[in-house]
C-alpha positions in Angstrom: 63.0 101.5 100.8 63.6 105.1 100.0 63.0 106.0 96.3 65.9 107.9 94.7 65.5 110.2 91.8 68.1 110.5 89.1 69.2 113.7 90.7 69.7 112.0 94.1 71.8 109.3 92.5 73.9 111.8 90.6 74.5 114.0 93.7 75.4 110.9 95.8 77.9 109.9 93.2 79.3 113.4 92.8 80.0 113.6 96.6 82.4 110.6 96.3 84.7 112.6 94.1 88.3 112.2 94.9 90.1 114.5 97.3 93.7 114.5 98.3 94.7 112.5 101.4 95.7 115.7 103.3 92.2 117.1 102.9 90.6 113.8 104.2 92.9 113.8 107.1 92.0 117.4 108.0 88.3 116.6 107.6 88.7 113.7 109.9 90.4 115.8 112.5 87.7 118.4 112.4 85.0 115.8 112.5 86.4 114.0 115.6 86.8 117.3 117.5 83.2 118.2 116.8 81.6 114.7 117.0 80.2 115.4 113.5 78.0 113.4 111.2 80.0 114.5 108.1 82.3 117.1 106.6 81.8 118.6 103.2 84.8 120.0 101.3 84.2 122.6 98.5 85.8 125.6 96.7 88.5 126.0 94.2 90.9 123.7 96.1 88.5 120.8 95.5 88.8 121.4 91.8 92.5 121.8 91.6 93.7 119.5 94.4 95.9 122.3 95.6 96.7 122.7 99.3 97.6 126.4 98.9 95.5 129.1 100.3 92.6 128.3 102.6 90.6 125.0 102.4 86.9 125.3 102.8 84.9 122.9 104.9 81.3 122.5 106.3 81.1 120.4 109.4 77.6 119.0 109.9 76.5 118.1 113.4 73.7 115.9 114.8 70.9 117.3 116.9 69.3 120.8 117.0 71.0 124.0 115.9 72.5 125.8 118.9 73.2 129.3 117.5 70.5 131.5 116.0 72.9 133.0 113.6 74.6 130.2 111.7 76.9 128.7 110.7 79.7 129.1 113.3 82.8 130.1 111.4 86.3 129.3 112.6 89.8 129.3 111.2 92.3 126.4 111.7 95.9 125.8 110.9 97.4 122.3 111.1 100.6 120.7 109.9 100.1 117.2 108.5 103.1 115.1 107.6 105.1 118.3 107.4 102.6 120.0 105.1 101.1 123.3 106.6 97.3 123.5 106.0 94.9 126.3 106.6 91.1 126.0 106.6 88.0 128.1 107.0 85.4 125.9 108.7 81.6 126.5 108.9 79.9 124.4 111.5 76.1 123.9 111.8 73.5 121.2 112.5 72.7 118.9 109.6 69.0 119.5 110.0 69.4 123.3 109.7 71.7 122.7 106.6 69.0 120.5 105.1 66.2 123.1 105.7 68.4 125.9 104.3 69.3 123.9 101.2 65.6 123.2 100.7 64.8 126.9 100.8 62.9 126.7 104.0 65.1 129.4 105.7 65.8 133.0 104.8 69.4 132.1 104.0 70.6 132.8 100.4 74.0 131.1 100.6 73.6 127.3 101.3 71.7 126.3 98.2 73.6 128.6 95.9 76.9 127.3 97.2 76.1 123.6 97.2 74.6 123.5 93.8 78.2 123.9 93.0 80.7 121.0 93.4 81.5 119.6 96.8 82.8 116.4 98.2 81.9 114.4 101.3 85.4 114.3 102.7 84.4 112.4 105.9 81.2 110.7 107.1 80.4 109.0 110.4 78.6 106.1 108.6 76.6 105.3 105.5 73.3 106.6 107.0 74.9 110.0 107.7 76.4 110.1 104.3 73.0 109.4 102.7 71.3 112.1 104.7 74.0 114.6 103.7 73.6 113.7 100.0 69.8 114.2 100.3 70.4 117.6 101.7 72.8 118.6 98.9 70.3 117.3 96.3 67.8 119.7 98.0 70.2 122.6 97.2 70.1 121.6 93.5 66.3 121.6 93.5 66.1 125.0 95.2 68.7 126.5 92.9 67.0 125.1 89.8 63.6 126.4 90.7 64.9 130.0 91.1 67.1 129.7 88.1 64.2 129.1 85.7 62.0 131.7 87.5 64.7 134.3 86.9 65.9 133.1 83.5 64.3 133.4 80.0 61.4 131.4 78.8 63.8 129.3 76.8 67.6 129.3 76.8 70.8 127.3 77.4 71.4 125.8 80.8 74.2 128.4 81.2 71.6 131.2 80.7 69.7 130.0 83.7 72.7 129.3 86.0 74.1 132.8 85.1 70.8 134.4 86.1 70.8 132.5 89.4 74.4 133.3 90.4 74.1 137.0 89.4 71.0 137.3 91.6 72.4 135.6 94.6 75.7 137.5 94.5 73.8 140.8 94.3 71.8 139.8 97.3 74.8 139.0 99.5 77.3 141.2 101.2 80.2 139.9 99.1 83.0 141.4 97.0 83.1 139.5 93.7 84.6 140.3 90.3 82.2 141.1 87.5 81.6 137.9 85.5 82.2 135.6 88.5 79.3 133.5 87.4 81.0 132.8 84.1 84.2 131.6 85.8 82.2 129.3 88.0 80.5 127.7 85.0 83.7 127.5 82.9 85.6 125.9 85.7 83.0 123.3 86.5 81.5 122.3 83.1 81.4 118.6 83.9 79.6 119.2 87.1 76.9 121.4 85.6 76.5 119.4 82.4 73.0 117.9 82.4 72.4 119.0 86.0 69.6 121.5 85.4 67.1 119.1 83.7 67.7 116.5 86.5 67.1 119.1 89.2 64.0 120.5 87.5 62.6 117.0 87.1 63.2 116.3 90.8 61.5 119.7 91.6 58.4 118.7 89.6 59.1 121.2 86.8 58.7 119.7 83.3 61.2 120.8 80.7 61.6 120.1 77.0 64.9 120.2 75.2 65.3 121.8 71.7 68.9 121.2 70.6 71.0 122.9 73.2 68.2 125.0 74.6 65.7 124.2 77.4 62.1 125.3 77.7 60.8 124.8 81.3 57.1 124.6 81.8 56.6 127.0 84.6 53.0 128.3 85.0 52.7 132.0 85.7 51.3 131.5 89.2 54.2 129.2 90.1 56.8 131.7 88.7 55.1 134.4 90.8 55.3 132.3 93.9 59.0 131.5 93.4 59.8 135.2 92.7 57.9 136.2 95.8 59.9 133.7 97.8 63.1 135.1 96.4 62.1 138.8 96.9 61.9 138.3 100.7 65.3 136.7 100.7 66.8 139.3 98.4 65.6 142.1 100.7 67.0 140.4 103.8 70.2 139.0 102.2 72.6 141.8 102.9 71.4 142.6 106.5 71.5 138.9 107.3 75.0 138.5 105.9 76.1 141.6 107.9 74.9 139.8 111.1 76.9 136.8 110.1 80.0 138.8 109.6 79.5 140.5 113.0 79.1 137.2 114.7 82.1 135.7 112.8 84.3 138.5 114.0 84.0 137.2 117.6 84.7 133.5 116.7 86.9 133.6 113.6 90.5 133.7 114.9 92.6 135.3 112.2 89.5 136.8 110.5 91.4 139.9 109.3 94.1 137.9 107.6 91.6 135.6 106.0 89.5 138.5 104.8 92.5 140.2 103.2 93.5 137.0 101.4 89.9 136.5 100.2 89.5 140.1 98.9 92.8 140.1 97.1 91.9 136.8 95.5 88.6 138.0 94.2 89.4 141.6 93.3 93.1 141.7 92.7 93.4 144.5 95.3 95.9 143.8 98.1 94.8 144.8 101.6 97.5 145.7 104.1 96.8 144.1 107.6 98.0 146.4 110.4 98.0 145.4 114.1 94.9 147.6 114.6 93.0 146.0 111.8 93.9 142.6 113.2 92.5 143.5 116.6 89.4 145.3 115.3 88.3 143.8 112.0 84.7 145.2 112.1 85.9 148.8 112.9 88.4 148.5 110.2 85.9 147.2 107.6 84.8 150.7 106.2 88.4 151.7 105.6 89.2 148.4 103.9 86.1 148.7 101.7 87.2 152.2 100.7 90.7 151.0 99.9 89.2 148.2 97.7 86.9 150.5 95.9 89.7 153.0 95.2 91.9 150.1 94.1 89.3 148.8 91.7 88.7 152.3 90.2 92.5 152.7 89.7 92.7 149.3 87.9 89.7 150.2 85.7 91.3 153.6 84.8 
């Protein structure tokens, strides 16, 4: 029998969180089309249960990873029982997802994203579900290790999670509002409550609790090793994300419309989509970024 840590049990339970029937139906449709092992649902719509905007899914496949630059991103629209649904779908092999969540790849997104709430909206069978839960637990361990290496010698769990999210956002080619990490923690208090000590324990890092503060026992050489691991990913984070954006531009139908929605949602700056921008999202990107920068300056002024 496979031994499960308290973290494994918590993550497996969390992945069974309720999602609305329309989302499960959409996940099943995506899974059947891809012959998937499972489909993870995440993002703000998971928390709110809303079907507005764009639903976020990860479709996890059996076998080896096909693409060298992953995941494969696509955009889908589907009307289910008269309800129009839109989804951004990332597709990749489960084994690559597991390795990225465990910090074995250069990627900076998988473990930082899936230490946040997600739900297993569809699974092929119990074995597939268990493998996916193990991978998501790996994301929590990886995130916790970096959080305590970046954070203070002692602090609240929120101090460590803030340090983690600030660092990962800065390493990615993303447009986020200042204080985004605070909104993530505030919106998902129940999810993060008690998660850090469990993840540190599963990662082999001892921690003592003094009131509401934690004091991880992280030897200097181990902290240096983790920070060295992170330094390489931080340096390569933006170039790697640019490669992903370039790849997505060739496979993501409706990419310009999706990007405009995402930018306005996170910055409050509306982006006008012209026919030229729709046809040439990469060539249009510098002009869009300039428009967003000017819009944010005007709002600040």
